[in-house]
Coordinates of C-alpha atoms in Angstrom, one line a residue:
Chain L
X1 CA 53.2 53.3 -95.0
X2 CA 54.5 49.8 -96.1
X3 CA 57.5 51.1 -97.9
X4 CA 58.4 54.1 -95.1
X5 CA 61.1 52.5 -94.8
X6 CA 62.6 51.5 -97.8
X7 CA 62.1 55.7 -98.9
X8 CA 64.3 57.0 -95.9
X9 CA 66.9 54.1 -97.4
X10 CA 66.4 55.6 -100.8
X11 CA 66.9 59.0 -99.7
X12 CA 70.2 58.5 -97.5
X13 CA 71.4 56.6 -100.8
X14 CA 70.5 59.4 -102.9
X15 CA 72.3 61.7 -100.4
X16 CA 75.5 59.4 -100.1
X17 CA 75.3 59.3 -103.5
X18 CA 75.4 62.7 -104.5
X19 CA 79.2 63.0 -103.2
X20 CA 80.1 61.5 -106.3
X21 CA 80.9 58.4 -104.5
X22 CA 81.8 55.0 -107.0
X23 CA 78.8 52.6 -107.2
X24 CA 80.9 50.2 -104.3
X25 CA 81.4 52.8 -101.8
X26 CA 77.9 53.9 -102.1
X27 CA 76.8 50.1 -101.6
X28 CA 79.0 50.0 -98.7
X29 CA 78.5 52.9 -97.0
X30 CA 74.5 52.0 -97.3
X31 CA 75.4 48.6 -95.5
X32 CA 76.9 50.8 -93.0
X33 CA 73.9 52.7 -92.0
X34 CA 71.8 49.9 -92.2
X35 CA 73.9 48.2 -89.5
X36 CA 73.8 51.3 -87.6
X37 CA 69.9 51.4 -87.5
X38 CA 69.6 47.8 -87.0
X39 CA 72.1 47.9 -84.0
X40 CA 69.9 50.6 -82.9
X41 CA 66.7 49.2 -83.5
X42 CA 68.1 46.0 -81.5
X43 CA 69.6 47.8 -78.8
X44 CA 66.1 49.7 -78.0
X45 CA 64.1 46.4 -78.2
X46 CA 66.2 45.3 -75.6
X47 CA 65.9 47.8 -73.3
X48 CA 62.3 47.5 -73.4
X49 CA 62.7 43.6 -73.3
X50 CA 63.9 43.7 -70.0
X51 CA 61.7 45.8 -68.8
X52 CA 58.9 43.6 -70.5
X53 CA 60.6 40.5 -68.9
X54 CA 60.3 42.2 -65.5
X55 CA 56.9 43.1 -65.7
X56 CA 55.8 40.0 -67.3
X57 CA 57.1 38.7 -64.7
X58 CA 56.1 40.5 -61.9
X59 CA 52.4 39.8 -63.5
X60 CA 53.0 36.2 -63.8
X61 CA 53.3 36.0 -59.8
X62 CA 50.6 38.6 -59.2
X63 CA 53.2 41.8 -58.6
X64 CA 53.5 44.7 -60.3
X65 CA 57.4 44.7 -61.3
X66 CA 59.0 47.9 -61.9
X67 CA 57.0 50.9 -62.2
X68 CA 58.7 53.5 -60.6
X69 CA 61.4 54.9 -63.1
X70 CA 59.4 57.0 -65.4
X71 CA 56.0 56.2 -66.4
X72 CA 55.1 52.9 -65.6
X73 CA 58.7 52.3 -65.2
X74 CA 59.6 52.0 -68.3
X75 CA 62.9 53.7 -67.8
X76 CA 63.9 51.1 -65.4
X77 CA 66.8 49.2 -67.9
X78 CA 68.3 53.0 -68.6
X79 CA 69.3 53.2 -65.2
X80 CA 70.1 49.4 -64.5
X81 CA 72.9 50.0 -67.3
X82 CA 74.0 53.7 -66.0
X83 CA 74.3 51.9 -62.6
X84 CA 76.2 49.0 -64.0
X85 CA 78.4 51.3 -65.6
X86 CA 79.5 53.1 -62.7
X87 CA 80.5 50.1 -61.1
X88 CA 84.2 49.0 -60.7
X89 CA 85.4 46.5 -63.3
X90 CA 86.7 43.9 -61.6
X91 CA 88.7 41.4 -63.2
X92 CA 89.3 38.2 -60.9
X93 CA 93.5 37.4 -60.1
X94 CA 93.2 34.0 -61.9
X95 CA 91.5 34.4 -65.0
X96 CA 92.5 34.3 -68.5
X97 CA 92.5 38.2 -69.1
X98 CA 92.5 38.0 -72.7
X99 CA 89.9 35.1 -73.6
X100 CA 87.7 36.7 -70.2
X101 CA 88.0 40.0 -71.6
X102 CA 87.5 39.6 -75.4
X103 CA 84.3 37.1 -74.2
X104 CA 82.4 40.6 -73.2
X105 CA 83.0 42.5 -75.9
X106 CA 82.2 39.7 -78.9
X107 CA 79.0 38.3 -77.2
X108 CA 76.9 40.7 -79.3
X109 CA 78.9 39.8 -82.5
X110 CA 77.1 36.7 -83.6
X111 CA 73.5 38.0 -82.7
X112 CA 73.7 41.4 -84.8
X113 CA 74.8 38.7 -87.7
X114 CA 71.7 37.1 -87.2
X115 CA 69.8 40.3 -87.4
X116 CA 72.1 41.3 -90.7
X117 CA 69.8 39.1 -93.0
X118 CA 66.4 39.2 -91.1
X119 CA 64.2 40.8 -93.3
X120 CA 62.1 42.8 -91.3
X121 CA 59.7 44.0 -93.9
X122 CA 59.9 43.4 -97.6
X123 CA 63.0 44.3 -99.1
X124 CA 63.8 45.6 -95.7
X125 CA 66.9 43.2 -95.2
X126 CA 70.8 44.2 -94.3
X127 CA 71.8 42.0 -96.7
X128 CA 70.1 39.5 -98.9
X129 CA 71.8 36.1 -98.6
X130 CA 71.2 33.6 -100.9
X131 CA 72.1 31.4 -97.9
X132 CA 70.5 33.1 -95.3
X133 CA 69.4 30.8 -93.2
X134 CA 72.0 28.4 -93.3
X135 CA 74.2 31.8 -92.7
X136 CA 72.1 32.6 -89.7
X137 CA 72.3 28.9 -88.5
X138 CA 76.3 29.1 -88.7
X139 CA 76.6 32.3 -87.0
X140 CA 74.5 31.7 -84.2
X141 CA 76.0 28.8 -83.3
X142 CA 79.5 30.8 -82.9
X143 CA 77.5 31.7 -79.6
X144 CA 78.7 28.9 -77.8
X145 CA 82.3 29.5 -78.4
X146 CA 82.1 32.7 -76.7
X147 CA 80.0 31.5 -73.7
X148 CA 82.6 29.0 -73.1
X149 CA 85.1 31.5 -73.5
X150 CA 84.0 33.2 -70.6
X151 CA 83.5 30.2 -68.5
X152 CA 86.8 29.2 -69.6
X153 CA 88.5 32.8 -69.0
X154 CA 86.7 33.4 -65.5
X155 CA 88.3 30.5 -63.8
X156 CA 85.9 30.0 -61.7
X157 CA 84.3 26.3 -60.7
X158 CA 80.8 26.9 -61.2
X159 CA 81.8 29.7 -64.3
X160 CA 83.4 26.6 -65.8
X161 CA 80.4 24.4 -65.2
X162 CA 77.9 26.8 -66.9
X163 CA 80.2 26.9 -69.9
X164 CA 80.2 23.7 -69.9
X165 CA 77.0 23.1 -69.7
X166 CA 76.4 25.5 -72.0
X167 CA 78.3 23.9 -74.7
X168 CA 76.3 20.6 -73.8
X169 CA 73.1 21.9 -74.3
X170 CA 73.7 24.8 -77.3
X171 CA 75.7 22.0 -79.1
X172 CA 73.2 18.9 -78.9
X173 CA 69.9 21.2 -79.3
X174 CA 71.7 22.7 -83.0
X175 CA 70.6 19.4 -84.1
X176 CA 67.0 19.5 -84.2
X177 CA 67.2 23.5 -84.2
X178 CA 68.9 23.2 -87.7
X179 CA 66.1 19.5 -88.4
X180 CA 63.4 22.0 -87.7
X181 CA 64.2 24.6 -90.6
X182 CA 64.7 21.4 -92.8
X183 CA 61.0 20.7 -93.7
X184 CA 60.3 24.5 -94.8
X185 CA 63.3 24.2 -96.7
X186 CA 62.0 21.6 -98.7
X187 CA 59.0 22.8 -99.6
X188 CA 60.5 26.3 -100.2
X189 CA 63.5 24.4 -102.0
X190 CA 65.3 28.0 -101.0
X191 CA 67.6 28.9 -98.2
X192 CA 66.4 33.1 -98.6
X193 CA 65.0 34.1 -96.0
X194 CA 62.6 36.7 -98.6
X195 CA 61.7 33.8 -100.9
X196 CA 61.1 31.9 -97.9
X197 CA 58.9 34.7 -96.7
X198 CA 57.1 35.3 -100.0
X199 CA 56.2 31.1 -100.1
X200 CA 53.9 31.8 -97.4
X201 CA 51.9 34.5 -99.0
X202 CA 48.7 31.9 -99.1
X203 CA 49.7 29.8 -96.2
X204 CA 51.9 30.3 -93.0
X205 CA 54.7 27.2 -92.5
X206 CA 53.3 27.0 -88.9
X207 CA 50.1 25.6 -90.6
X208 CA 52.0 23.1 -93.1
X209 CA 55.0 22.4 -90.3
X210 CA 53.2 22.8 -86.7
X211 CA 55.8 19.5 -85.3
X212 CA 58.7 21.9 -86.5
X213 CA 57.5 24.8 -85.2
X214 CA 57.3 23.2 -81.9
X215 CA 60.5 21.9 -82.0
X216 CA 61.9 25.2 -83.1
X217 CA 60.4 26.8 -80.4
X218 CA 61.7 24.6 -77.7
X219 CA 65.4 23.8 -79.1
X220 CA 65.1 27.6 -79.5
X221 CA 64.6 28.3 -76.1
X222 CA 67.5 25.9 -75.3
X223 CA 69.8 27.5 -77.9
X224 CA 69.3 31.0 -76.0
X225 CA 69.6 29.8 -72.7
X226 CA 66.3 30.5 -71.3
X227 CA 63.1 29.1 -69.8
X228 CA 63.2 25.5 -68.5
X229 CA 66.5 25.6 -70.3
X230 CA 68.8 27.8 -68.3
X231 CA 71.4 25.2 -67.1
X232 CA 74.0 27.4 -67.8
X233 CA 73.3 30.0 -65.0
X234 CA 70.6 28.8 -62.9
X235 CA 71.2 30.9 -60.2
X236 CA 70.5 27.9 -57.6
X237 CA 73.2 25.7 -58.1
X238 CA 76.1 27.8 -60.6
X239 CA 75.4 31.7 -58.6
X240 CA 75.4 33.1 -62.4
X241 CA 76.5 30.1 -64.6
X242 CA 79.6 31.7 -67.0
X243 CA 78.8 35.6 -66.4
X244 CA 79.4 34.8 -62.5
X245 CA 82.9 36.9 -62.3
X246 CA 81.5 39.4 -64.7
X247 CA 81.2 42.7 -63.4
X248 CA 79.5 46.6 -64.3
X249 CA 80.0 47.0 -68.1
X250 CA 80.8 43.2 -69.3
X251 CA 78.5 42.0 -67.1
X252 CA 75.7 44.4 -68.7
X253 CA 76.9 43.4 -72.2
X254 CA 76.4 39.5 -71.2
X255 CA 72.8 40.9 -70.1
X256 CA 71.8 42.9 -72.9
X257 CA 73.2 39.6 -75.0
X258 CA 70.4 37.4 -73.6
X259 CA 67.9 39.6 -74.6
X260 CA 69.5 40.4 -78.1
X261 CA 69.2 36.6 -78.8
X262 CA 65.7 36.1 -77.5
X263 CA 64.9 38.7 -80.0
X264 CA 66.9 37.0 -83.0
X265 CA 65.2 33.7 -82.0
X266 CA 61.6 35.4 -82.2
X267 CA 62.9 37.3 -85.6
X268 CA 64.2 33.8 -86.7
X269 CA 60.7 32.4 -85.9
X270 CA 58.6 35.0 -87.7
X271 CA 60.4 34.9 -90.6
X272 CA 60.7 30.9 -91.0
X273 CA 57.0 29.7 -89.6
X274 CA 54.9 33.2 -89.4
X275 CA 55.0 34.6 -92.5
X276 CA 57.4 37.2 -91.9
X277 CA 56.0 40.4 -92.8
X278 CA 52.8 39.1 -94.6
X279 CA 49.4 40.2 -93.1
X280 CA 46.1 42.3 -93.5
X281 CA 45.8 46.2 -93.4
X282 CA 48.9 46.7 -91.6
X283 CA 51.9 47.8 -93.1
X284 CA 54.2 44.6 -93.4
X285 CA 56.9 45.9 -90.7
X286 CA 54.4 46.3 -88.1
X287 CA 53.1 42.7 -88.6
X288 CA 56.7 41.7 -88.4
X289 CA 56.9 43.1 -85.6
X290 CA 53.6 42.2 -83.7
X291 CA 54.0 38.5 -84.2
X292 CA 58.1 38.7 -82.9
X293 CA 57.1 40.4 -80.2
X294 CA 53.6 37.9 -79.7
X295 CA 57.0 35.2 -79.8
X296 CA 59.0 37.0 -77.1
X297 CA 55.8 36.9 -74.5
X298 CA 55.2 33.1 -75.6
X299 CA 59.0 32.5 -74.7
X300 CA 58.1 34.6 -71.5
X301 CA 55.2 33.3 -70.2
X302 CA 57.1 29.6 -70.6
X303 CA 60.1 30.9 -68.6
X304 CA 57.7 32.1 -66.0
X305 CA 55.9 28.7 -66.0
X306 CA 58.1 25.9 -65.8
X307 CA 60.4 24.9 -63.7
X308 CA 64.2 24.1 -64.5
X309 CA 64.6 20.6 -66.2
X310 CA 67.5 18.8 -64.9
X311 CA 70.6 18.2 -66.7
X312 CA 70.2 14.3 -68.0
X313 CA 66.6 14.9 -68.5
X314 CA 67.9 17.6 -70.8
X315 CA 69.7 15.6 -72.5
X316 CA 67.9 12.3 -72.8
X317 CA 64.7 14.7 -74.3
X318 CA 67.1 16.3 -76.9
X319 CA 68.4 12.8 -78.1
X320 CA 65.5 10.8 -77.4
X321 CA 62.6 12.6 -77.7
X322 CA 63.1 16.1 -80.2
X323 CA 66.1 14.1 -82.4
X324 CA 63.9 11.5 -83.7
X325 CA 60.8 13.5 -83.6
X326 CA 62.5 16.4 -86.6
X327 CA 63.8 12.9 -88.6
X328 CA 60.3 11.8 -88.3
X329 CA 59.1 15.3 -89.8
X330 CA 61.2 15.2 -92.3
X331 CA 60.7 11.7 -93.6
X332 CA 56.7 13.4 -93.6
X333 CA 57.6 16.3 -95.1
X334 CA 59.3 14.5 -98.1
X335 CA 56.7 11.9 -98.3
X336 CA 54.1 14.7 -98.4
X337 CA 55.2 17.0 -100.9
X338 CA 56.1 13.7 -103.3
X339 CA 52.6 12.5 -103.1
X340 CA 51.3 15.9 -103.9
X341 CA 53.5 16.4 -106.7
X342 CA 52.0 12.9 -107.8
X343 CA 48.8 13.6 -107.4
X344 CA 49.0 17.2 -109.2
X345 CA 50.7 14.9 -112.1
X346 CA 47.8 12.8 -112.3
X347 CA 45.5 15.8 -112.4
X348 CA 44.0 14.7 -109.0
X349 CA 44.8 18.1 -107.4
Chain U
X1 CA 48.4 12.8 -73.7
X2 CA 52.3 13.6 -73.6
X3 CA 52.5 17.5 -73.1
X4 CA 49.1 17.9 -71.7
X5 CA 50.5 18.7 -68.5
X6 CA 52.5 21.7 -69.9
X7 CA 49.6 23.1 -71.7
X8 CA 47.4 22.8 -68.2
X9 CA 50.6 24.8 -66.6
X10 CA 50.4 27.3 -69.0
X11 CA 47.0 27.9 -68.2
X12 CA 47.6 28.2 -64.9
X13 CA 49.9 31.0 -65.2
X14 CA 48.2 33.1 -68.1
X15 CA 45.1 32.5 -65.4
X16 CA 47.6 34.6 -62.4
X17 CA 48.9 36.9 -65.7
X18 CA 45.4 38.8 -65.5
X19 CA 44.8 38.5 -61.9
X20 CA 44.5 41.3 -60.0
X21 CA 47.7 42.2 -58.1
X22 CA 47.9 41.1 -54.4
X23 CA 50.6 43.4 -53.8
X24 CA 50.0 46.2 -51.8
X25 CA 50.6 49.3 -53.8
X26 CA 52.2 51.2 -50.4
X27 CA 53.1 54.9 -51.3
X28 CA 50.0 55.6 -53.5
X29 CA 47.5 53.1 -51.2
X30 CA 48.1 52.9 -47.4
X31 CA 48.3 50.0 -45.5
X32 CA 45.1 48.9 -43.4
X33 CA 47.0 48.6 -39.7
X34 CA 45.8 47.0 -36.5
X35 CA 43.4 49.1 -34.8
X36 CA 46.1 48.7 -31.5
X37 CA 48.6 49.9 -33.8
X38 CA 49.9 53.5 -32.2
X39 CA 52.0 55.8 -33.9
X40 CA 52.0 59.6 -34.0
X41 CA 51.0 61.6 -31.4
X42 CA 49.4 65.1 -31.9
X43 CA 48.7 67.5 -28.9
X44 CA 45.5 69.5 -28.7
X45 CA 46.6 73.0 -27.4
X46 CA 43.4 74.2 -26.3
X47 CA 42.7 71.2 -24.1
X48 CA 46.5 70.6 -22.7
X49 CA 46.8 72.6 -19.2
X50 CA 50.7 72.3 -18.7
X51 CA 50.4 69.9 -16.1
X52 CA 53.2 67.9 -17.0
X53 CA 51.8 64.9 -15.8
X54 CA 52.3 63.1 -18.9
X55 CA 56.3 64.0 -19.4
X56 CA 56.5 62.6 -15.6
X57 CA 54.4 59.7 -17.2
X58 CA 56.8 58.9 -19.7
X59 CA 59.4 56.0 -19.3
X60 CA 62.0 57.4 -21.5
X61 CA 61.7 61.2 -20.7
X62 CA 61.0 62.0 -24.2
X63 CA 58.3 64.9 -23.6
X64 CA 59.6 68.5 -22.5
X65 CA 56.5 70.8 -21.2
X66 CA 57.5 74.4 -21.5
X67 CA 55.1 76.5 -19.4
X68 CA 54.9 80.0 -18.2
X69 CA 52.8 81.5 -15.5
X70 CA 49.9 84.4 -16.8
X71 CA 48.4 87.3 -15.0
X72 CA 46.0 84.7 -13.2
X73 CA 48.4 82.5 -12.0
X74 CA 47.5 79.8 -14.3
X75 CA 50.6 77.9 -16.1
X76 CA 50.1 78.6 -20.0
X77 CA 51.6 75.8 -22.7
X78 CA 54.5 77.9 -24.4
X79 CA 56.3 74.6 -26.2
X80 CA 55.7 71.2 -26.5
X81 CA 58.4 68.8 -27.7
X82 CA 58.6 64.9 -27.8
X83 CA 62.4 63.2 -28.8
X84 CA 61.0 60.7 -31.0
X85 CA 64.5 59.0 -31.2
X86 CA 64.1 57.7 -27.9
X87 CA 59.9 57.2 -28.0
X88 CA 59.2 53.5 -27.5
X89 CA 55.7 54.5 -28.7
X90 CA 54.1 53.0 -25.4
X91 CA 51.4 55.7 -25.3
X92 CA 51.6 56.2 -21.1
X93 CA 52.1 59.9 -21.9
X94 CA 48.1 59.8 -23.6
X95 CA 46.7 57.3 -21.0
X96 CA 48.2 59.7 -17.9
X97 CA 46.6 63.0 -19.9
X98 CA 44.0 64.2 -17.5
X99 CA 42.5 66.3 -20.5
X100 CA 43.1 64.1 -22.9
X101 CA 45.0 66.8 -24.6
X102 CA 46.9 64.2 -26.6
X103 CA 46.0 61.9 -29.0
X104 CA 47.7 58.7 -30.5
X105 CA 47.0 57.7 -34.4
X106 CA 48.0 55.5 -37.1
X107 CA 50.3 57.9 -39.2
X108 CA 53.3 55.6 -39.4
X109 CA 55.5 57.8 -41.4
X110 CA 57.6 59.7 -39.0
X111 CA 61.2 58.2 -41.0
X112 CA 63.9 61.5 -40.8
X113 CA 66.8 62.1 -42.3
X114 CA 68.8 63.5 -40.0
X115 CA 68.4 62.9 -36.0
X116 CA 67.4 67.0 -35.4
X117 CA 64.4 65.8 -37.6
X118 CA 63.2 63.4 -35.0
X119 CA 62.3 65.8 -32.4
X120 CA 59.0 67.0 -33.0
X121 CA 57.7 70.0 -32.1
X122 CA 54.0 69.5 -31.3
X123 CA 53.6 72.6 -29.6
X124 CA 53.9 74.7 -33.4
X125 CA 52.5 71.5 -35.1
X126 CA 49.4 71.5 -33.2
X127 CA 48.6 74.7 -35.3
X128 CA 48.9 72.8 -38.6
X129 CA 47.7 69.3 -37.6
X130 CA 45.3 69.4 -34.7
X131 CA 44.2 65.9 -33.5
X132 CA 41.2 64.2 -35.3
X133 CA 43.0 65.4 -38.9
X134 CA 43.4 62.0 -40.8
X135 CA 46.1 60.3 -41.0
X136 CA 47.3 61.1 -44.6
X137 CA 48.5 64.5 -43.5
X138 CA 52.2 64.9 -44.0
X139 CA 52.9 68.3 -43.5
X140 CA 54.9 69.7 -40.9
X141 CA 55.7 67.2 -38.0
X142 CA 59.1 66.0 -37.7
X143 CA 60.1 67.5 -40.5
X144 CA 59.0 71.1 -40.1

């Protein structure tokens, strides 16, 4: 069961490789299909993430949510999007066709990067990076461009606000985002995402870093715009933030984008602090899986919980507060693994 | 402590998470109306004696009697209709019954799609749904 999925990759590479293919091609055209199942894999998990946001939800304030479409309403996102699509695409007489155009259509780009070196089981990665997660760190950050981009493109007052905004926050929260992944580095001395993985075979980096994990998970849920954190589109003062003249399609792709990065985040998160794919009896894809998806309701039931924080409190806590708190971690961190290295020197350990 | 308030908030919610659902649950479990509340009417054909009191009765002329004389001379129901379009629902027509032929109950879901469906034939529907039948019968009525 644990390696399922590493046979069927083995078998479509034998098959691709009986063509007679060259050794490059073959590599390539596997990188193809695993991009194909990942984009499918993601694309599924988000149709049921909305679904799950709505219930959870509807739960949170004692409601059902949807459960009308299909058992249990399940099926509720599959017609949101065939409704969506069937809607006229409107572009508004001002904006900046191009730029508010090309905004929709590259806003999944930088997540299914993220998800091209998550290793979602062992050996059960797109690509291996030796850099990985200073790859993922870059690539998600390209995010903000393209929010701006259609804040910019829209021109639209409160579209331009939310892009702005969004730049604000997504830029200023990288900081202790990228401070959080520091400790594990160091005691991982590796930027793989597998040999980061593997390093917690004994013990899970949520134990050894809990003050990173907490800031992870906060500057997190300010990277993706969500939870206390949704400046950039909170509905009461900026109608939709910088999807506000998005219509049908685009505006679907800006929705599915939300829940594609609260997805990377919680992948990001199980991979980095909970052990990726290690765990008891279960096959090591399921466990992946179980504690992403344990991250998504925690992300959830926050969203559902607190109120908006407002925009110089925002701020001040990412400068003040989180910014000094991840330097203070790491100057822990480095003391910590020093003294134990001492101490295993002088045979104390 | 700094944070303990968020932690008491999450509790809070993960508290209303697995509460049960205060929603009302309408198609599959029916609302618990008013006792004054008056919707449908249903005619009891044995009882009603074509007098036609309660379509004089009726502020809106909604009801048509239809009546024909028998071998006795004694007027004989033969139709029964009520335009619910124009019904204000003011029961006169079941207070002004001297047989109490018809009845008033809860059965609030007389929505049509078209306005033909409104009219309701009580005279045929009295077959199929005689008064005292609870109110979660649907069949027939206005859209029969």
């Amino acid at each position: 069961m644990d390696n399922i999925f590493i046979n069927i990759a083995g078998w479509i590479r034998d098959f691709i490789a009986g063509f007679g293919l060259s050794e490059g091609l073959v590599y390539l055209a596997m990188v193809l299909v695993k991009f194909v199942a990942v984009l499918v894999f993601v694309l599924l998990n988000v149709v049921f993430l909305v679904y799950m946001e709505r219930r959870v939800a509807g739960f949170f304030q004692e409601r059902l949510g949807p459960n009308r479409v299909g058992p249990q309403g399940i099926f509720q996102l599959v017609m949101d999007i065939l409704k969506l699509l069937s809607k006229e695409d409107i572009v508004p007489a001002g904006a900046d066709k191009l730029v508010y155009k090309t905004a929709a259509y590259v806003i999944f780009v930088p997540t299914m990067l993220v998800y091209m070196v998550i290793p979602f089981g062992k050996g059960m990665n797109v690509i291996d990076l030796n850099m990985g997660l200073f790859y993922i760190l870059a690539v998600s950050s390209l995010t903000t461009l393209i929010i701006f981009m259609a804040g910019w493109g829209s021109r639209n007052k409160y579209s331009l606000i939310g892009g702005m905004r969004a730049v604000a926050q997504m830029v200023s929260y990288e900081i202790p985002f990228v401070f959080s992944f520091l400790g594990v580095i160091m005691l991982t001395g590796s930027l793989k995402l597998s040999t980061i993985v593997e390093a917690q075979q004994d013990v899970w980096f949520i134990v050894l870093q809990p003050i990173a994990f907490i800031i992870f998970l906060i500057a997190g849920n300010a990277e993706i715009n969500r939870g206390p954190f949704d400046l950039p589109e909170g509905e009461q003062e900026l109608v939709a933030g910088y999807h506000t003249e998005y219509t049908a399609g685009r505006f679907a792709m800006f929705y599915m984008a939300e829940y594609a990065n609260l997805l990377a985040m919680a992948a990001i998160g199980t991979t980095v602090f909970l052990g990726g794919w290690h765990g008891p009896w279960l096959p090591g894809w399921l466990w992946f899986f179980i504690k992403m998806y344990i991250l998504v309701f925690g992300q959830m039931w926050v969203r559902w919980t607190f109120p908006r924080i407002r925009i110089d409190h925002m701020m001040h806590f990412n400068w003040k507060v989180l910014l000094p708190i991840s330097l203070a971690n790491i100057l822990v961190t480095g003391i910590g693994i020093k003294a134990y290295e001492m101490l295993r020197t002088m045979g104390w350990w | 402590m700094f944070g303990e308030g968020l932690l008491k908030g999450l509790g809070v919610t993960i508290k209303h998470f697995f509460a049960p659902k205060i929603t009302e649950q309408y198609p599959e479990v029916k609302p618990k109306l008013p006792p004054l509340v008056k919707s449908r009417f249903r005619l009891n054909r044995e009882k009603c004696i074509a007098c036609g009191i309660c379509a004089n009765a009726c502020p809106n002329k909604v009801i048509t009697v239809n009546s024909e004389k028998d071998e006795n001379n004694k007027k004989r129901l033969t139709g029964y209709e009520m335009n619910l379009q124009y019904c204000l629902f003011c029961g006169l027509c079941v207070e002004s019954c001297p047989t109490k032929a018809i009845e008033i109950d809860q059965d609030f879901e007389l929505a049509a799609y078209t306005r033909e469906n409104t009219k309701m034939d009580m005279y045929k529907e009295a077959l199929t749904n005689p008064p005292g039948t609870a109110a979660k019968e649907d069949k027939g009525g206005k859209d029969a």
